[in-house]
Coordinates of N, CA, C and O in Angstrom, one line a residue:
M1 N -4.0 -8.0 -4.6 CA -5.1 -7.2 -4.0 C -4.8 -7.0 -2.6 O -4.4 -7.8 -1.9
Y2 N -5.2 -5.8 -2.1 CA -4.9 -5.4 -0.7 C -5.9 -6.0 0.2 O -7.1 -6.0 -0.1
K3 N -5.4 -6.6 1.3 CA -6.3 -7.1 2.4 C -5.9 -6.5 3.7 O -4.7 -6.4 3.9
Q4 N -6.8 -6.1 4.5 CA -6.5 -5.6 5.8 C -6.0 -6.8 6.7 O -6.4 -7.9 6.5
L5 N -5.1 -6.4 7.7 CA -4.6 -7.4 8.6 C -5.8 -7.9 9.5 O -6.7 -7.1 9.8
T6 N -5.7 -9.1 9.9 CA -6.7 -9.7 10.7 C -6.3 -9.5 12.2 O -5.1 -9.1 12.5
S7 N -7.2 -9.7 13.1 CA -6.9 -9.5 14.5 C -5.8 -10.6 14.9 O -4.9 -10.3 15.7
E8 N -5.8 -11.8 14.3 CA -4.8 -12.8 14.6 C -3.5 -12.3 14.2 O -2.5 -12.5 14.8
Q9 N -3.4 -11.7 13.0 CA -2.1 -11.2 12.5 C -1.6 -10.0 13.4 O -0.4 -10.0 13.7
R10 N -2.5 -9.2 13.9 CA -2.1 -8.1 14.8 C -1.6 -8.7 16.1 O -0.6 -8.2 16.6
Y11 N -2.2 -9.7 16.6 CA -1.7 -10.4 17.8 C -0.4 -11.0 17.6 O 0.5 -10.9 18.4
T12 N -0.1 -11.6 16.4 CA 1.2 -12.2 16.1 C 2.2 -11.1 16.0 O 3.3 -11.3 16.5
I13 N 1.9 -10.0 15.4 CA 2.9 -8.9 15.4 C 3.2 -8.5 16.8 O 4.4 -8.3 17.1
F14 N 2.2 -8.3 17.6 CA 2.5 -7.9 19.0 C 3.4 -8.9 19.8 O 4.4 -8.5 20.4
I15 N 3.1 -10.2 19.6 CA 3.9 -11.2 20.3 C 5.4 -11.2 19.8 O 6.3 -11.3 20.6
L16 N 5.5 -11.2 18.5 CA 6.8 -11.2 17.9 C 7.6 -10.0 18.2 O 8.9 -10.1 18.4
L17 N 7.0 -8.8 18.3 CA 7.7 -7.6 18.7 C 8.2 -7.8 20.1 O 9.3 -7.3 20.5
Q18 N 7.3 -8.4 21.0 CA 7.7 -8.6 22.4 C 8.9 -9.5 22.5 O 9.8 -9.3 23.4
N19 N 9.1 -10.4 21.5 CA 10.2 -11.3 21.5 C 11.4 -10.7 20.8 O 12.4 -11.4 20.7
G20 N 11.3 -9.5 20.3 CA 12.5 -8.9 19.7 C 12.7 -9.3 18.2 O 13.8 -9.1 17.7
T21 N 11.7 -9.8 17.6 CA 11.8 -10.3 16.2 C 11.8 -9.1 15.3 O 11.1 -8.1 15.5
K22 N 12.7 -9.2 14.2 CA 12.8 -8.1 13.3 C 11.5 -8.0 12.4 O 10.8 -9.0 12.2
K23 N 11.3 -6.8 11.9 CA 10.0 -6.5 11.2 C 10.0 -7.4 9.9 O 8.9 -7.9 9.6
K24 N 11.1 -7.6 9.2 CA 11.1 -8.4 8.0 C 10.8 -9.8 8.3 O 10.1 -10.5 7.5
D25 N 11.2 -10.3 9.5 CA 10.9 -11.7 9.9 C 9.4 -11.8 10.3 O 8.8 -12.9 10.1
I26 N 8.9 -10.8 10.9 CA 7.4 -10.8 11.3 C 6.6 -10.8 10.0 O 5.6 -11.6 9.9
A27 N 7.0 -10.0 9.0 CA 6.3 -10.0 7.7 C 6.3 -11.4 7.1 O 5.2 -11.8 6.6
K28 N 7.4 -12.1 7.1 CA 7.5 -13.5 6.6 C 6.5 -14.4 7.3 O 5.9 -15.2 6.8
A29 N 6.5 -14.2 8.6 CA 5.7 -15.1 9.5 C 4.2 -15.0 9.2 O 3.5 -16.0 9.3
I30 N 3.8 -13.8 8.9 CA 2.3 -13.6 8.6 C 2.0 -13.4 7.2 O 0.9 -13.1 6.8
N31 N 3.0 -13.6 6.3 CA 2.9 -13.6 4.9 C 2.4 -12.2 4.3 O 1.4 -12.2 3.6
V32 N 3.0 -11.1 4.7 CA 2.7 -9.8 4.2 C 4.0 -9.1 3.9 O 5.1 -9.6 4.3
S33 N 3.9 -7.9 3.3 CA 5.1 -7.1 3.0 C 5.7 -6.5 4.2 O 5.0 -6.1 5.1
P34 N 7.0 -6.4 4.3 CA 7.6 -5.7 5.4 C 7.1 -4.2 5.6 O 7.0 -3.7 6.7
S35 N 6.7 -3.6 4.5 CA 6.2 -2.2 4.6 C 4.8 -2.2 5.3 O 4.5 -1.3 5.9
T36 N 4.1 -3.3 5.1 CA 2.8 -3.4 5.8 C 3.0 -3.5 7.3 O 2.3 -2.8 8.1
I37 N 4.0 -4.2 7.7 CA 4.4 -4.2 9.2 C 4.8 -2.9 9.7 O 4.3 -2.4 10.7
S38 N 5.6 -2.2 8.9 CA 6.1 -0.9 9.3 C 4.9 0.1 9.5 O 4.8 0.9 10.4
R39 N 4.0 0.1 8.5 CA 2.9 1.0 8.5 C 2.0 0.7 9.7 O 1.5 1.6 10.4
E40 N 1.7 -0.6 9.9 CA 0.9 -1.0 11.0 C 1.4 -0.6 12.3 O 0.7 0.0 13.2
I41 N 2.7 -0.8 12.5 CA 3.3 -0.4 13.8 C 3.3 1.1 14.0 O 2.9 1.7 15.0
K42 N 3.6 1.9 12.9 CA 3.6 3.3 13.0 C 2.2 3.9 13.2 O 2.0 4.8 14.1
R43 N 1.2 3.3 12.5 CA -0.1 3.8 12.6 C -0.8 3.5 14.0 O -1.6 4.3 14.5
N44 N -0.4 2.4 14.6 CA -1.1 1.9 15.8 C -0.3 1.8 17.0 O -0.6 1.1 18.0
S45 N 0.9 2.5 17.1 CA 1.7 2.5 18.3 C 1.2 3.7 19.1 O 0.9 4.8 18.6
G46 N 1.2 3.5 20.4 CA 0.8 4.6 21.3 C 1.9 5.7 21.5 O 3.0 5.6 20.8
H47 N 1.6 6.7 22.3 CA 2.6 7.8 22.5 C 3.9 7.3 23.0 O 4.9 7.9 22.8
N48 N 3.9 6.2 23.8 CA 5.1 5.6 24.3 C 5.8 4.8 23.3 O 6.9 4.2 23.6
G49 N 5.3 4.6 22.1 CA 6.0 3.9 21.1 C 5.7 2.4 21.1 O 6.3 1.7 20.3
H50 N 4.9 1.9 22.0 CA 4.6 0.5 22.1 C 3.4 0.1 21.3 O 2.4 0.8 21.3
Y51 N 3.5 -1.0 20.5 CA 2.4 -1.5 19.7 C 1.6 -2.5 20.6 O 2.1 -3.4 21.2
I52 N 0.3 -2.2 20.7 CA -0.7 -3.0 21.5 C -1.7 -3.5 20.5 O -2.4 -2.7 19.9
W53 N -1.8 -4.8 20.3 CA -2.7 -5.3 19.2 C -4.2 -5.0 19.5 O -4.9 -4.8 18.5
E54 N -4.6 -5.0 20.8 CA -6.0 -4.7 21.1 C -6.4 -3.3 20.6 O -7.4 -3.0 20.1
T55 N -5.4 -2.3 20.9 CA -5.7 -0.9 20.5 C -5.7 -0.8 19.0 O -6.5 -0.1 18.4
A56 N -4.8 -1.5 18.3 CA -4.8 -1.5 16.9 C -6.1 -2.0 16.3 O -6.6 -1.4 15.3
Q57 N -6.6 -3.1 16.8 CA -7.9 -3.6 16.3 C -9.0 -2.7 16.6 O -9.9 -2.5 15.7
R58 N -9.0 -2.0 17.8 CA -10.1 -1.1 18.1 C -10.0 0.1 17.1 O -11.0 0.6 16.6
N59 N -8.8 0.5 16.7 CA -8.6 1.6 15.8 C -9.2 1.3 14.4 O -9.9 2.1 13.8
V60 N -9.0 0.0 14.0 CA -9.6 -0.4 12.7 C -11.1 -0.4 12.7 O -11.8 0.2 11.8
V61 N -11.7 -0.9 13.8 CA -13.2 -0.9 13.9 C -13.7 0.6 13.9 O -14.7 0.9 13.3
Y62 N -13.0 1.5 14.6 CA -13.4 2.9 14.7 C -13.3 3.5 13.3 O -14.3 4.2 12.9
R63 N -12.2 3.3 12.6 CA -12.1 3.9 11.3 C -13.2 3.4 10.3 O -13.6 4.1 9.4
K64 N -13.6 2.1 10.4 CA -14.6 1.6 9.6 C -16.0 2.3 9.9 O -16.8 2.5 9.0
R65 N -16.2 2.6 11.1 CA -17.5 3.3 11.5 C -17.6 4.7 11.0 O -18.7 5.2 10.9
I66 N -16.5 5.4 10.8 CA -16.6 6.8 10.4 C -16.4 6.9 8.9 O -15.9 7.8 8.4
S67 N -17.0 5.9 8.2 CA -16.9 5.9 6.7 C -17.7 7.1 6.2 O -18.6 7.6 6.8
I68 N -17.4 7.5 4.9 CA -18.1 8.6 4.3 C -19.5 8.2 3.9 O -19.7 7.2 3.2
P69 N -20.5 9.0 4.3 CA -21.9 8.7 3.9 C -22.1 8.8 2.4 O -21.4 9.6 1.7
N70 N -23.0 8.0 1.8 CA -23.4 8.0 0.4 C -22.2 7.7 -0.5 O -22.2 8.0 -1.7
R71 N -21.2 7.0 0.0 CA -20.0 6.7 -0.8 C -20.3 5.5 -1.7 O -21.0 4.6 -1.3
I72 N -19.9 5.6 -2.9 CA -20.2 4.5 -3.9 C -18.9 3.8 -4.2 O -17.8 4.4 -4.5
S73 N -18.9 2.5 -4.2 CA -17.7 1.7 -4.5 C -17.3 1.9 -6.0 O -18.1 2.1 -6.9
I74 N -16.0 1.9 -6.2 CA -15.5 2.1 -7.5 C -16.0 1.0 -8.5 O -16.1 1.2 -9.7
S75 N -16.3 -0.2 -8.0 CA -16.8 -1.2 -8.8 C -18.2 -0.9 -9.3 O -18.7 -1.6 -10.2
E76 N -18.9 0.0 -8.6 CA -20.3 0.4 -9.0 C -20.4 1.6 -9.9 O -21.4 2.1 -10.2
R77 N -19.2 2.1 -10.3 CA -19.3 3.4 -11.1 C -19.8 3.1 -12.5 O -19.8 1.9 -13.0
P78 N -20.3 4.1 -13.2 CA -20.9 3.9 -14.5 C -19.9 3.4 -15.5 O -18.7 3.7 -15.4
V79 N -20.3 2.7 -16.6 CA -19.4 2.3 -17.6 C -18.7 3.4 -18.3 O -17.5 3.3 -18.6
E80 N -19.3 4.6 -18.4 CA -18.7 5.8 -19.0 C -17.4 6.2 -18.3 O -16.5 6.8 -18.9
A81 N -17.3 5.9 -17.0 CA -16.2 6.3 -16.2 C -14.9 5.5 -16.6 O -13.8 6.0 -16.3
D82 N -15.1 4.4 -17.3 CA -13.9 3.6 -17.7 C -13.4 4.0 -19.1 O -12.4 3.5 -19.6
S83 N -14.2 4.9 -19.8 CA -13.8 5.2 -21.1 C -12.7 6.3 -21.1 O -12.3 6.8 -20.1
R84 N -12.2 6.6 -22.3 CA -11.1 7.6 -22.5 C -11.6 8.7 -23.4 O -10.9 9.1 -24.3
R85 N -12.8 9.2 -23.1 CA -13.3 10.3 -23.9 C -12.6 11.6 -23.6 O -12.2 11.8 -22.5
F86 N -12.4 12.4 -24.6 CA -11.7 13.7 -24.4 C -12.6 14.5 -23.5 O -13.8 14.6 -23.7
G87 N -12.0 15.1 -22.5 CA -12.8 16.0 -21.6 C -13.1 15.3 -20.3 O -13.6 16.0 -19.4
D88 N -12.8 14.0 -20.1 CA -13.0 13.3 -18.9 C -11.8 13.5 -18.0 O -10.7 13.3 -18.4
F89 N -12.0 14.0 -16.8 CA -10.9 14.3 -15.9 C -11.0 13.4 -14.7 O -12.0 13.0 -14.2
E90 N -9.8 13.1 -14.1 CA -9.7 12.4 -12.9 C -9.0 13.3 -11.9 O -8.0 13.9 -12.2
M91 N -9.5 13.4 -10.7 CA -9.0 14.3 -9.7 C -8.5 13.5 -8.5 O -9.1 12.5 -8.1
D92 N -7.4 14.0 -8.0 CA -6.8 13.4 -6.8 C -6.1 14.4 -5.9 O -5.9 15.5 -6.4
T93 N -5.8 14.1 -4.7 CA -5.1 14.9 -3.8 C -3.8 14.2 -3.3 O -3.9 13.0 -3.1
I94 N -2.8 14.9 -3.2 CA -1.5 14.4 -2.6 C -1.3 15.2 -1.3 O -1.3 16.4 -1.3
V95 N -1.2 14.5 -0.2 CA -1.1 15.1 1.1 C 0.3 14.9 1.6 O 0.8 13.8 1.6
G96 N 0.9 16.0 2.2 CA 2.3 15.9 2.7 C 2.4 15.2 4.0 O 1.4 14.7 4.6
K97 N 3.6 15.0 4.4 CA 3.9 14.3 5.6 C 3.2 14.9 6.8 O 3.1 16.1 6.9
N98 N 2.6 14.1 7.6 CA 1.9 14.5 8.8 C 0.7 15.3 8.5 O 0.2 16.1 9.3
G99 N 0.1 15.2 7.3 CA -1.1 15.9 6.9 C -0.8 17.4 6.6 O -1.8 18.1 6.4
H100 N 0.4 17.8 6.5 CA 0.7 19.2 6.2 C 0.9 19.4 4.7 O 1.7 18.7 4.1
G101 N 0.2 20.4 4.2 CA 0.4 20.7 2.8 C -0.3 19.7 1.9 O -0.5 18.6 2.3
A102 N -0.8 20.2 0.8 CA -1.5 19.3 -0.1 C -1.5 19.9 -1.5 O -1.3 21.1 -1.7
I103 N -1.6 19.0 -2.5 CA -1.6 19.4 -3.9 C -2.8 18.7 -4.5 O -3.1 17.5 -4.2
V104 N -3.6 19.4 -5.3 CA -4.7 18.8 -6.1 C -4.2 18.5 -7.5 O -3.5 19.4 -8.1
T105 N -4.5 17.4 -8.0 CA -4.2 17.1 -9.4 C -5.4 16.8 -10.2 O -6.4 16.2 -9.8
L106 N -5.4 17.3 -11.5 CA -6.5 17.0 -12.4 C -5.8 16.4 -13.7 O -4.9 17.0 -14.2
T107 N -6.2 15.2 -14.1 CA -5.6 14.6 -15.3 C -6.7 14.3 -16.3 O -7.7 13.7 -16.0
E108 N -6.5 14.9 -17.5 CA -7.4 14.6 -18.6 C -7.1 13.2 -19.1 O -6.0 12.8 -19.4
R109 N -8.2 12.3 -19.1 CA -8.0 10.9 -19.3 C -7.5 10.5 -20.6 O -6.8 9.5 -20.8
S110 N -7.9 11.1 -21.7 CA -7.5 10.7 -23.0 C -6.1 11.1 -23.4 O -5.4 10.4 -24.2
T111 N -5.7 12.3 -22.9 CA -4.3 12.8 -23.3 C -3.3 12.7 -22.2 O -2.1 12.9 -22.4
N112 N -3.8 12.4 -21.0 CA -3.0 12.4 -19.8 C -2.3 13.7 -19.4 O -1.3 13.8 -18.7
M113 N -2.9 14.8 -19.9 CA -2.5 16.1 -19.6 C -2.7 16.3 -18.1 O -3.8 16.1 -17.6
L114 N -1.7 16.8 -17.4 CA -1.8 16.9 -15.9 C -1.8 18.4 -15.5 O -1.0 19.2 -15.9
F115 N -2.8 18.7 -14.6 CA -2.8 20.1 -14.0 C -2.6 19.9 -12.5 O -3.3 19.0 -11.9
M116 N -1.8 20.7 -11.9 CA -1.6 20.6 -10.4 C -1.6 22.0 -9.8 O -1.3 23.0 -10.4
R117 N -2.1 22.0 -8.6 CA -2.2 23.3 -7.8 C -1.9 23.0 -6.4 O -2.5 22.0 -5.8
K118 N -1.1 23.8 -5.8 CA -0.8 23.6 -4.3 C -2.0 24.2 -3.6 O -2.5 25.3 -3.9
L119 N -2.4 23.5 -2.5 CA -3.5 24.0 -1.7 C -2.9 24.6 -0.5 O -2.3 23.9 0.4
N120 N -3.1 25.9 -0.4 CA -2.4 26.7 0.7 C -3.0 26.3 2.1 O -2.4 26.5 3.1
K121 N -4.3 25.8 2.1 CA -4.9 25.5 3.4 C -5.0 24.0 3.6 O -5.9 23.4 4.2
G122 N -4.0 23.2 3.0 CA -4.0 21.8 3.1 C -5.2 21.1 2.5 O -5.6 21.5 1.4
K123 N -5.7 20.1 3.1 CA -6.9 19.3 2.6 C -8.2 20.1 2.7 O -9.2 19.6 2.2
N124 N -8.2 21.2 3.3 CA -9.4 21.9 3.6 C -10.1 22.2 2.2 O -9.5 22.8 1.3
V125 N -11.4 21.8 2.1 CA -12.1 22.0 0.8 C -12.2 23.5 0.4 O -12.3 23.8 -0.7
N126 N -12.2 24.4 1.4 CA -12.3 25.8 1.1 C -11.1 26.3 0.2 O -11.2 27.3 -0.4
G127 N -10.0 25.6 0.3 CA -8.9 25.9 -0.6 C -9.1 25.7 -2.0 O -8.4 26.2 -2.9
L128 N -10.1 24.9 -2.4 CA -10.4 24.6 -3.7 C -11.5 25.5 -4.3 O -11.6 25.7 -5.5
I129 N -12.3 26.1 -3.5 CA -13.4 26.9 -3.9 C -12.9 28.2 -4.3 O -12.2 28.9 -3.6
R130 N -13.4 28.6 -5.5 CA -13.0 30.0 -6.0 C -14.2 30.5 -6.8 O -14.8 29.9 -7.6

């Protein structure tokens, strides 16, 4: 199960980076995947490329505050959503590097038939409306 990094883990990342520790060794030290360290550093490094743990922690708090209104947890979805009735679709979007370009996918749940369409306007919802 995915868990967000704690402020203590972010501080440890910061200190170990200052000491020149390799990312894979930092991952071992705080018991997470090396890819978690890479994503954390990439997501929360400033324009100068330096990772500052206080800024990283502020970013997390900010992202939590801008959550989607009226959002329902997946654990609270209706029982029917777990079934495999014909005609039930699952929709998802795939967004390209740096947020450029997007593809919307629709999968029919009982047959796994997949429909895909490139969105010419990226994630913009107007690209879906027709």
